[in-house]
XYZ file of C-alpha atoms in Angstrom:
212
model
C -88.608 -91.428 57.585
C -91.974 -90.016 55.290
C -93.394 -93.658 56.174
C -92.640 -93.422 60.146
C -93.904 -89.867 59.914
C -96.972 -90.712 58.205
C -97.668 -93.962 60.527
C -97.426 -91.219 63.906
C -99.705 -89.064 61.909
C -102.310 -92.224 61.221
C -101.772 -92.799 65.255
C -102.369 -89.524 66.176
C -105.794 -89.124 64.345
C -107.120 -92.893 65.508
C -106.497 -91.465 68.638
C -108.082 -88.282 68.749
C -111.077 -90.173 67.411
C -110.797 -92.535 70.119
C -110.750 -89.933 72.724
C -113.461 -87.751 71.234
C -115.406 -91.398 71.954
C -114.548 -91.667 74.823
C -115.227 -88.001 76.067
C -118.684 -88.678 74.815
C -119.528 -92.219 76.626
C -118.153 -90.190 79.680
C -120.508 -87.284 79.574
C -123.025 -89.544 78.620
C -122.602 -92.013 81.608
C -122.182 -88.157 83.924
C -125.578 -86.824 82.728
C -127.701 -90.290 82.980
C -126.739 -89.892 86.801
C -127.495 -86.080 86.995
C -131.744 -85.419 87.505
C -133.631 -82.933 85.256
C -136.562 -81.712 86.489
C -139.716 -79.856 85.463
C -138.120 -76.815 86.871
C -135.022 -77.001 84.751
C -133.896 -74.904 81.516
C -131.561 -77.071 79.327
C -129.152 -75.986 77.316
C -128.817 -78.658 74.922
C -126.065 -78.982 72.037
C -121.910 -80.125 70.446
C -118.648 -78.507 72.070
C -120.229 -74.475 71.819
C -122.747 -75.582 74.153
C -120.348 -77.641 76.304
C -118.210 -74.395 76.310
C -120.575 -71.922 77.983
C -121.236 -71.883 81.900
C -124.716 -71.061 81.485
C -125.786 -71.267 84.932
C -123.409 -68.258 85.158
C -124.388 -66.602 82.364
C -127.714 -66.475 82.603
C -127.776 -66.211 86.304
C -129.961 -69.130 86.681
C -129.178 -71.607 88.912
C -131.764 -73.589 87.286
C -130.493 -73.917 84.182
C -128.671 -77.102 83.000
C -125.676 -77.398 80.075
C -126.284 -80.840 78.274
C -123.384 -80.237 75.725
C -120.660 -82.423 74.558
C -117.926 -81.905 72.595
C -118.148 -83.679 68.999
C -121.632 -84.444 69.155
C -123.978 -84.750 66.070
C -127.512 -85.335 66.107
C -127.882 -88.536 65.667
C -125.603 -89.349 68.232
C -127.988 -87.028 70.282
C -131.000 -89.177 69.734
C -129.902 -91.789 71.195
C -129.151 -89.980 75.061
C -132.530 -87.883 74.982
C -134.066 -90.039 77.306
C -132.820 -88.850 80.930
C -133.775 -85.319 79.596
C -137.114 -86.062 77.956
C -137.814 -87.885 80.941
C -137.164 -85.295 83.191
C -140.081 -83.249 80.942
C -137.909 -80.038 81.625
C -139.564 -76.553 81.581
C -137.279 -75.409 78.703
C -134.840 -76.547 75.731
C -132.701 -74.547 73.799
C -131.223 -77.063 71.150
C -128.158 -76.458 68.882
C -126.831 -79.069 66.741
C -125.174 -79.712 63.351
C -121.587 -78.480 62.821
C -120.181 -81.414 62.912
C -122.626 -83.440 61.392
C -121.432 -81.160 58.478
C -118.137 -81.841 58.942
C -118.779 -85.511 58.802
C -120.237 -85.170 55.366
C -123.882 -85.514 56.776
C -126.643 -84.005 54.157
C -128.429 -80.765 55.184
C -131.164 -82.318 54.998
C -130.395 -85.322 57.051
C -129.538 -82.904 60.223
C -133.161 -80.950 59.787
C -134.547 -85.275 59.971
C -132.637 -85.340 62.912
C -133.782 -82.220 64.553
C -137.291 -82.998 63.664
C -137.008 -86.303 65.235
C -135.657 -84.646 68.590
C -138.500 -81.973 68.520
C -141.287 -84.609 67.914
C -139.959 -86.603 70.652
C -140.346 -83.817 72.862
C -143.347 -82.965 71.772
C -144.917 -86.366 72.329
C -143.179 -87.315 75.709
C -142.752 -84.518 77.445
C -145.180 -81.591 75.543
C -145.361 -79.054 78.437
C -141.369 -78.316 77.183
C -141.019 -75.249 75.778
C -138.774 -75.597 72.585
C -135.966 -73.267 71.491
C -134.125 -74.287 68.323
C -130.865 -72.297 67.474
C -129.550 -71.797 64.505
C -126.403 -73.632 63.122
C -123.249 -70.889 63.534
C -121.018 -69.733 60.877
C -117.923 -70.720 60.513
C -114.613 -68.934 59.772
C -111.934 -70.405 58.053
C -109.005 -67.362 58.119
C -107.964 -69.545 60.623
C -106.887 -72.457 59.240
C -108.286 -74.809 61.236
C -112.023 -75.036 60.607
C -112.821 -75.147 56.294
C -115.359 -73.047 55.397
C -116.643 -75.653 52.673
C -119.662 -76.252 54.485
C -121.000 -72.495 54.454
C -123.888 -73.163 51.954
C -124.927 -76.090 53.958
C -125.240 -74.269 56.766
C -127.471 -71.877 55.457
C -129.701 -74.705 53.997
C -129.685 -75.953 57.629
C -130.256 -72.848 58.804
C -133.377 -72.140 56.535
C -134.954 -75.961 57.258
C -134.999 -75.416 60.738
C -136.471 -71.991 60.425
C -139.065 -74.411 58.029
C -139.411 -76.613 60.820
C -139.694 -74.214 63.203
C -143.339 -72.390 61.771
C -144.153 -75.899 60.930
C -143.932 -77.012 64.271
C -145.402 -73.898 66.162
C -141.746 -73.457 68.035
C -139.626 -70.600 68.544
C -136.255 -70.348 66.398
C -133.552 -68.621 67.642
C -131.468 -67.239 64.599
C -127.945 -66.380 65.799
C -126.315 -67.266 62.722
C -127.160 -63.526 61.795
C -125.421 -61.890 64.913
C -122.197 -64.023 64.535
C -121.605 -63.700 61.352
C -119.616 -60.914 59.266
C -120.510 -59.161 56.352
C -118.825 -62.154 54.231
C -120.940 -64.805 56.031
C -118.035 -65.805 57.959
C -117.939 -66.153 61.890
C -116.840 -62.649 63.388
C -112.948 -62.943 63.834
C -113.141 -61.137 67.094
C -115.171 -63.652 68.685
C -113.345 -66.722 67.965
C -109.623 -67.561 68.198
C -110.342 -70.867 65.818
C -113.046 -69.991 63.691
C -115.478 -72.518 65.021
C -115.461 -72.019 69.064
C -116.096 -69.058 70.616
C -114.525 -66.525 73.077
C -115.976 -64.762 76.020
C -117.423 -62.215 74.261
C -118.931 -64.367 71.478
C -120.792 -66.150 74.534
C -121.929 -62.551 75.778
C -123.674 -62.165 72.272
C -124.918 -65.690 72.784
C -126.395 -65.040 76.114
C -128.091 -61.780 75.182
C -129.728 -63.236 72.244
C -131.260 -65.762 74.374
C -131.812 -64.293 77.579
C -135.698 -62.763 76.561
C -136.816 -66.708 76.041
C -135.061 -67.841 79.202
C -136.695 -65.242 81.483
């Protein structure tokens, strides 16, 4: 019985894995068919990003969500091109939860960032840059470990580095989501990773001066 129970278990992750994959490749394939354009504000980032309906938020038809679920940045490097090519007016970037997760080095994910904001600024330099910071994470819930807390705030304070370095703007929202214990505000989140309407509204209002 344990061994049949553990062998649906062993199933059951292979297959999440495989579908997170897959959900990738397909948003991939979506957005290589959908134009940006010089005109275009992109919103550009893992699942929190895929979660918001920006357009809607903002009130901007002309802004664009590039988000997928799962995404890390290195992953990311390799589907910049139909955005860089479109040399879009704006990017606001977040990235590197779950390059954390993975057991990726905080420093690896600031290499990766770097990468994406020198590619940007090489290909398509009339794009105004936007780097967010890396959200807390809250693990009362039992879902989402909060092992990874100190690594975000290294993450947090090498893109903030890379930020003055690079003469772009850094958004930090870490500060306005988290609670006095570092954690993400419970009352934005129902898992302690994703956020809830009103999480977004903090979201949007933070970065609603650099979109207008």
């Amino acid at each position: 019985m344990k061994k049949t129970i553990l062998t649906a278990l062993l199933l059951f992750a292979a297959a999440a894995v495989f579908a997170q994959s897959e959900y990738n490749f397909q948003r991939r394939s979506l957005f290589e068919k959908l134009p940006v354009t010089s005109k275009d504000i992109v919103f550009l980032g893992n699942s929190i990003t895929d979660g918001g309906e920006w357009n809607e938020l903002l009130a901007n038809p002309r802004v664009k969500n590039r988000g997928i679920s799962g995404d890390r940045s290195s992953w990311m490097l390799d589907r910049l091109d139909p955005i860089v090519g479109g040399q879009p007016r704006k990017l606001f970037l977040l990235i590197g939860t779950n390059d954390l997760a993975a057991g990726t080095p905080a420093a690896e994910v600031v290499a990766n960032v770097r990468k994406i904001v020198e590619r940007f600024q090489s290909e398509s330099p009339r794009t105004k840059l936007y780097v967010q910071s890396v959200f807390p994470v809250n693990d009362s819930f039992k879902k989402y470990a909060a092992k990874h807390d100190a690594d975000i705030v290294a993450v947090n304070k090498g893109l903030q580095a890379l930020c003055a370095e690079k003469g772009i703007v850094y958004i930090d929202l870490w500060t306005l989501l988290a609670d006095k214990n570092g954690k993400l505000r419970a009352d934005l989140t129902n898992d302690g990773l994703h956020l809830m309407g009103e999480g977004y509204i903090v979201w949007r209002d933070a970065v609603l001066p650099y979109v207008k």
